[in-house]
Coordinates of C-alpha atoms in Angstrom, one line a residue:
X1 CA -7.1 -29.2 6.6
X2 CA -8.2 -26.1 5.5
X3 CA -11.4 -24.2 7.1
X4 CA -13.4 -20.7 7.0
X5 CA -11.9 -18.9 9.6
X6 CA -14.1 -16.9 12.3
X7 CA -13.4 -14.1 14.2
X8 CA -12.5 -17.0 16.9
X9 CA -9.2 -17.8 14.7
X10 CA -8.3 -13.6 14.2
X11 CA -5.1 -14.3 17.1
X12 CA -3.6 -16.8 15.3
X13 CA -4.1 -15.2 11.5
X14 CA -2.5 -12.0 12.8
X15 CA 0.4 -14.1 14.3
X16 CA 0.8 -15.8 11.7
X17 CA 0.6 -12.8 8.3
X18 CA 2.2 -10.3 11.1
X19 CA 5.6 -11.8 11.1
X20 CA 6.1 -10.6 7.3
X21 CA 3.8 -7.5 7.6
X22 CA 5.0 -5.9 4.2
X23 CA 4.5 -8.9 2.3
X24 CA 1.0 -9.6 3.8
X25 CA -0.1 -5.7 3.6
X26 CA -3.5 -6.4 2.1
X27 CA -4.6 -9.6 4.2
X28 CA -3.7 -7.8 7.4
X29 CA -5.7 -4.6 6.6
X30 CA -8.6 -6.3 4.8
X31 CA -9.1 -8.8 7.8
X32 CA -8.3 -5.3 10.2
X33 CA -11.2 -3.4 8.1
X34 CA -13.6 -5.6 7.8
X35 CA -13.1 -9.0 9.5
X36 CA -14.4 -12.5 9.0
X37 CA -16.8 -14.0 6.2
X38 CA -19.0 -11.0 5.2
X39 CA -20.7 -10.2 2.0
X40 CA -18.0 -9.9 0.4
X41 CA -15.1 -11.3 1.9
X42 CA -13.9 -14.6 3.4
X43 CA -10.7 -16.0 4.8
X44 CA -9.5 -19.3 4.6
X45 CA -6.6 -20.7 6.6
X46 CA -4.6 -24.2 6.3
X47 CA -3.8 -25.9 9.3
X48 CA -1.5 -28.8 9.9
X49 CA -1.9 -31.9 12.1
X50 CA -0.9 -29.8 14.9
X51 CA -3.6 -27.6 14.8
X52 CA -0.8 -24.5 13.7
X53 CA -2.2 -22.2 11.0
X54 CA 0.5 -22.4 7.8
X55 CA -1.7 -20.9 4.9
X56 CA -4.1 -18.5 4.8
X57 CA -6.7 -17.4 1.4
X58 CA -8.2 -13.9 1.3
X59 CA -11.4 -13.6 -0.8
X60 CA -12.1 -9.9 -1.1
X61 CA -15.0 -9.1 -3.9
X62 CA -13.6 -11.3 -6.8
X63 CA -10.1 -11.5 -5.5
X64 CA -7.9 -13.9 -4.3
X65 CA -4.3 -13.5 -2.4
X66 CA -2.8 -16.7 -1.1
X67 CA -0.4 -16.7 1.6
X68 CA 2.1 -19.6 2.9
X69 CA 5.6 -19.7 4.0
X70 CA 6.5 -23.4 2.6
X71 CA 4.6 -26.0 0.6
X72 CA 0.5 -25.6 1.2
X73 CA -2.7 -27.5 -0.5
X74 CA -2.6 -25.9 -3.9
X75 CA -5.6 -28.2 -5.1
X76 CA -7.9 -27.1 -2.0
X77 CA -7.0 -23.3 -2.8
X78 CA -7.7 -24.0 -6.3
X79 CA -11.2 -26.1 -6.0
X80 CA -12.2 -23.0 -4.0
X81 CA -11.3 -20.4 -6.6
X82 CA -12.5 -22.7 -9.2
X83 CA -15.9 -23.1 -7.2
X84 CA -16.5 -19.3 -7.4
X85 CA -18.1 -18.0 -10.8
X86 CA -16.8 -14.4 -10.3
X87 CA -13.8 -15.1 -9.8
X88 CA -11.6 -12.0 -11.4
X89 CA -8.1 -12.0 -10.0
X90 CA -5.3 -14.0 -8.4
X91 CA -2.4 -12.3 -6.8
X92 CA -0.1 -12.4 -4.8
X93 CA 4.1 -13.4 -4.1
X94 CA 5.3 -14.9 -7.0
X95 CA 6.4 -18.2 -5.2
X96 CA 3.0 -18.9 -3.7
X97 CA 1.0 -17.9 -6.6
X98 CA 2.8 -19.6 -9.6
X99 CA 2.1 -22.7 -8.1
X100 CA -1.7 -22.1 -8.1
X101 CA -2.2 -20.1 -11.0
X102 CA -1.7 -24.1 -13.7
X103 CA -4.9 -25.2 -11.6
X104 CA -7.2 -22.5 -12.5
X105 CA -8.3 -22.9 -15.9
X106 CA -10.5 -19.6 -16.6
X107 CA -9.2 -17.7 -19.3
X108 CA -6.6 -14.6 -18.5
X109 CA -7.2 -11.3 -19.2
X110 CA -3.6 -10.4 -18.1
X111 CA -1.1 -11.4 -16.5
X112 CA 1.6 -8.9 -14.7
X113 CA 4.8 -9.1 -12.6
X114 CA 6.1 -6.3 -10.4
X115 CA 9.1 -5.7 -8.2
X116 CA 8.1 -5.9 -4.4
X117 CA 10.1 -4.0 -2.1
X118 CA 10.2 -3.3 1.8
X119 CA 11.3 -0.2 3.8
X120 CA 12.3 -0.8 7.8
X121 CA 14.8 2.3 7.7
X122 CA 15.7 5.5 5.4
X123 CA 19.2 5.2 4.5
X124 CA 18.9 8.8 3.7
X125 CA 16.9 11.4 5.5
X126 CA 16.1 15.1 6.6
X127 CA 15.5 17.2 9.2
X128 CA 11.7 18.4 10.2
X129 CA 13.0 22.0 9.2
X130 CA 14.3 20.4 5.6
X131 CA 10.8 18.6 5.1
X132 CA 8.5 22.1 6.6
X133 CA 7.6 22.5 3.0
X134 CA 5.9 19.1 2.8
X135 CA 2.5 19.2 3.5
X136 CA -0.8 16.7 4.0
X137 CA -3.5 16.9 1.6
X138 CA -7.2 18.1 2.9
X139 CA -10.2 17.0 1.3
X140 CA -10.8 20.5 -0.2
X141 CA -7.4 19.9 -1.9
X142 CA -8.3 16.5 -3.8
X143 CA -9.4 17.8 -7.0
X144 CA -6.5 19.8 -7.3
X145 CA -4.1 15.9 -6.2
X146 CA -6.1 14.5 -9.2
X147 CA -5.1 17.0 -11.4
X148 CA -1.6 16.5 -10.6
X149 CA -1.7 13.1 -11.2
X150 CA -3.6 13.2 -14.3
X151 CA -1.4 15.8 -15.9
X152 CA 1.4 12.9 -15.4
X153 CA 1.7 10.1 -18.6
X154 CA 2.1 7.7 -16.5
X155 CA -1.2 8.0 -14.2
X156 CA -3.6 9.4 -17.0
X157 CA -4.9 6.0 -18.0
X158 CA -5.5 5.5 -14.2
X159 CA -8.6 4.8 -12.1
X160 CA -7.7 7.2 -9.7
X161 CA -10.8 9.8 -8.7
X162 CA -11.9 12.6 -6.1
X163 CA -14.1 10.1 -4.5
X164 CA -11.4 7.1 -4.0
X165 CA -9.1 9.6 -2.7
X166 CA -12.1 11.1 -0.4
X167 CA -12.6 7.1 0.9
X168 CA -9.0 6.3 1.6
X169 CA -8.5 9.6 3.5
X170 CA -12.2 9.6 5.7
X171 CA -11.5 5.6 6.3
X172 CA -8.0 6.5 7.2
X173 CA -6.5 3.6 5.2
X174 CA -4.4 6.2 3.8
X175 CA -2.8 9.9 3.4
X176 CA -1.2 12.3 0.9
X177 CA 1.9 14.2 1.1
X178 CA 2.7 16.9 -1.4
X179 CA 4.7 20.1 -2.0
X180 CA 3.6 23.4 -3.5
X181 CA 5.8 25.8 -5.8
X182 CA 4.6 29.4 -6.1
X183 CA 1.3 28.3 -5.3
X184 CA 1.6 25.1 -7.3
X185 CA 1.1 21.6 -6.2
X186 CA 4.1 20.2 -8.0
X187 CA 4.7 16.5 -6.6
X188 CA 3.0 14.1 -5.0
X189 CA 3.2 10.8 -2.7
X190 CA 0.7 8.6 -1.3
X191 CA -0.1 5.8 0.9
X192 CA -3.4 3.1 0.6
X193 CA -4.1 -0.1 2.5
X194 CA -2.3 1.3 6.0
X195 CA -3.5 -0.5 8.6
X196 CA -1.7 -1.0 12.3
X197 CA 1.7 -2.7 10.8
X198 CA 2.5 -1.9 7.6
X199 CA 2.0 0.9 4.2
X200 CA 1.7 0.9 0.5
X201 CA 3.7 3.8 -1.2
X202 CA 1.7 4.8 -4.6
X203 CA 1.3 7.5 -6.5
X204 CA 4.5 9.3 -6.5
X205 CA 4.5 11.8 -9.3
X206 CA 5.7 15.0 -10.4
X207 CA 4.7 17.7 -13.2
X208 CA 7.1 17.4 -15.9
X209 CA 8.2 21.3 -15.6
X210 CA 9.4 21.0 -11.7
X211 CA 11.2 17.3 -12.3
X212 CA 15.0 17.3 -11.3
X213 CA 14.6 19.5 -8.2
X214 CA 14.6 16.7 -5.5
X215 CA 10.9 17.5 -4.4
X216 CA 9.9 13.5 -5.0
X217 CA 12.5 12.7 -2.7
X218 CA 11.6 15.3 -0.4
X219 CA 8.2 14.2 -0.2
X220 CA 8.8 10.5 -0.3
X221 CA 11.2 10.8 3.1
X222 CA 8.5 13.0 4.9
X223 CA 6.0 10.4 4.0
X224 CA 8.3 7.2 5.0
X225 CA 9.8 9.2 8.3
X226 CA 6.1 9.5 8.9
X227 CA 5.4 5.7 8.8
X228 CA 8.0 4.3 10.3
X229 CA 8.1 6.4 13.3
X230 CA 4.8 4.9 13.8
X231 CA 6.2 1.7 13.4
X232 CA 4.6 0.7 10.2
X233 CA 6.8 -1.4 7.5
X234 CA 6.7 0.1 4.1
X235 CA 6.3 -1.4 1.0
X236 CA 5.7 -0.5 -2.6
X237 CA 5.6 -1.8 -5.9
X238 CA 7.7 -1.1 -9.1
X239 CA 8.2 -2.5 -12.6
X240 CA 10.7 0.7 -13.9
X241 CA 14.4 -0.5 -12.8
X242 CA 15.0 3.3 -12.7
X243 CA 12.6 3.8 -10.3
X244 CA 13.6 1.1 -8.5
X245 CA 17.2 2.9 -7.7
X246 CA 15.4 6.1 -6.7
X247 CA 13.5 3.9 -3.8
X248 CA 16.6 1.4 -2.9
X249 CA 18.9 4.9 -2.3
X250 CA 16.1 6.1 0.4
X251 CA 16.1 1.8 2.0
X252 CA 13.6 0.2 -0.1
X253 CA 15.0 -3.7 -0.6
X254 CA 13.7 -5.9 -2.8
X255 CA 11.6 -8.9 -1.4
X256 CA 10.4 -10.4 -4.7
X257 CA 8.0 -10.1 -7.3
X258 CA 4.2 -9.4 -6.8
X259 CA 2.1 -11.5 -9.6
X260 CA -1.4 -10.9 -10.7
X261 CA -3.6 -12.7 -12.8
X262 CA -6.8 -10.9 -13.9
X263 CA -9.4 -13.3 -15.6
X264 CA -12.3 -13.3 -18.1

């Protein structure tokens, strides 16, 4: 059976998405944020003849994460989806959404698969005096982070801007770590959807002319040490295997791929 869930149900949700707290990052700190059937977002949950909750749909704007553990009611999911005009995204682990994403017959935009990995403990680390040179961005210092960023090939096509970064940091749904040389902000490392249990790395970039020094990994381990001493599970997504053996050597694991369908 699957129902709107009310404020009534928020025990059960969070015992249910908070036994995989990376995995379920953006349900827990949407439903954290901004709780139960607002303007612009809903939660569904699937419950079985027991009355125990074993799949949950976020609706947040137009998009959609599903969530199980085992087998769930694809064709409920879908007729809701379906049943929504601006719909604009699916996404979510690859195992639960590849089984919804034949029943939704809107036309793609795109279609992208990342590596999804989780961080419960740095395999390598530093000491406070090491990391001294790491330091937390201010909101007089967000122009200067966008900059950074932009100046990077990979970010410059990006959406990011002074006033999303102003948001995350006021709401305190995330931070930024970075390190200066000679006056320079030289790398960067962020976090977004933090919420009590768990983190989203993004944003890790460094000008091209201080690359090689070891001031990403610097600023990465400040930023996880951070976290996880505050008991938040880390997680972050990659599609460069490179990349990905920079983040497995600090105790990123994979957990799977992250799929998301945009639509027309």
């Amino acid at each position: 059976m699957i129902t709107k869930l009310t404020e009534a149900n928020r025990k059960q949700l969070m015992e249910f998405v908070c036994k995989k707290p990376a995995e379920n990052l953006f349900i827990i700190g949407d439903v954290e944020a901004f709780g139960f059937n607002n303007e612009f977002q809903t939660v569904w949950g699937q419950f079985d003849a027991t009355g125990e909750l074993i799949a949950v749909l976020l609706k947040y704007e137009t998009n959609y994460i599903p969530y199980a553990t085992g087998e769930y009611d694809i064709e409920g999911f879908a007729e809701i989806i379906n049943n929504d005009p601006n719909m604009g995204e699916i996404s979510g682990l690859k195992e639960v959404v590849e089984k919804l994403e034949p029943l939704i017959p809107k036309r793609k935009r795109s279609n992208n698969s990342f590596y999804y990995a989780k961080c419960q403990s740095l395999l390598e680390t530093k000491s406070d005096e090491e990391l001294k040179k790491v330091e937390e961005l201010t909101l007089a210092e967000i122009q200067e982070n966008v900059d950074l960023l932009k100046s990077v090939p990979e970010f410059q096509s990006s959406n990011i801007t002074v006033e999303s970064k102003k948001r995350v940091i006021e709401n305190k749904t995330g931070r930024t770590y970075f390190i200066r040389v000679d006056g320079e902000m030289a790398t960067t490392a962020s976090t977004t959807a933090e919420n009590s249990s768990s983190a989203m790395i993004i944003a890790v970039a460094t000008k091209e002319k201080f690359k090689r020094q070891g001031l990403a990994t610097d600023c990465m381990i400040k930023l996880c040490k951070d976290l996880l001493n505050e008991g938040k599970e880390l997680c972050l997504f990659y599609d460069n295997p490179e990349a990905g053996k920079i983040y497995k050597r600090l105790g990123f694991e994979d957990i799977g791929f992250w799929n998301m369908y945009r639509y027309e």
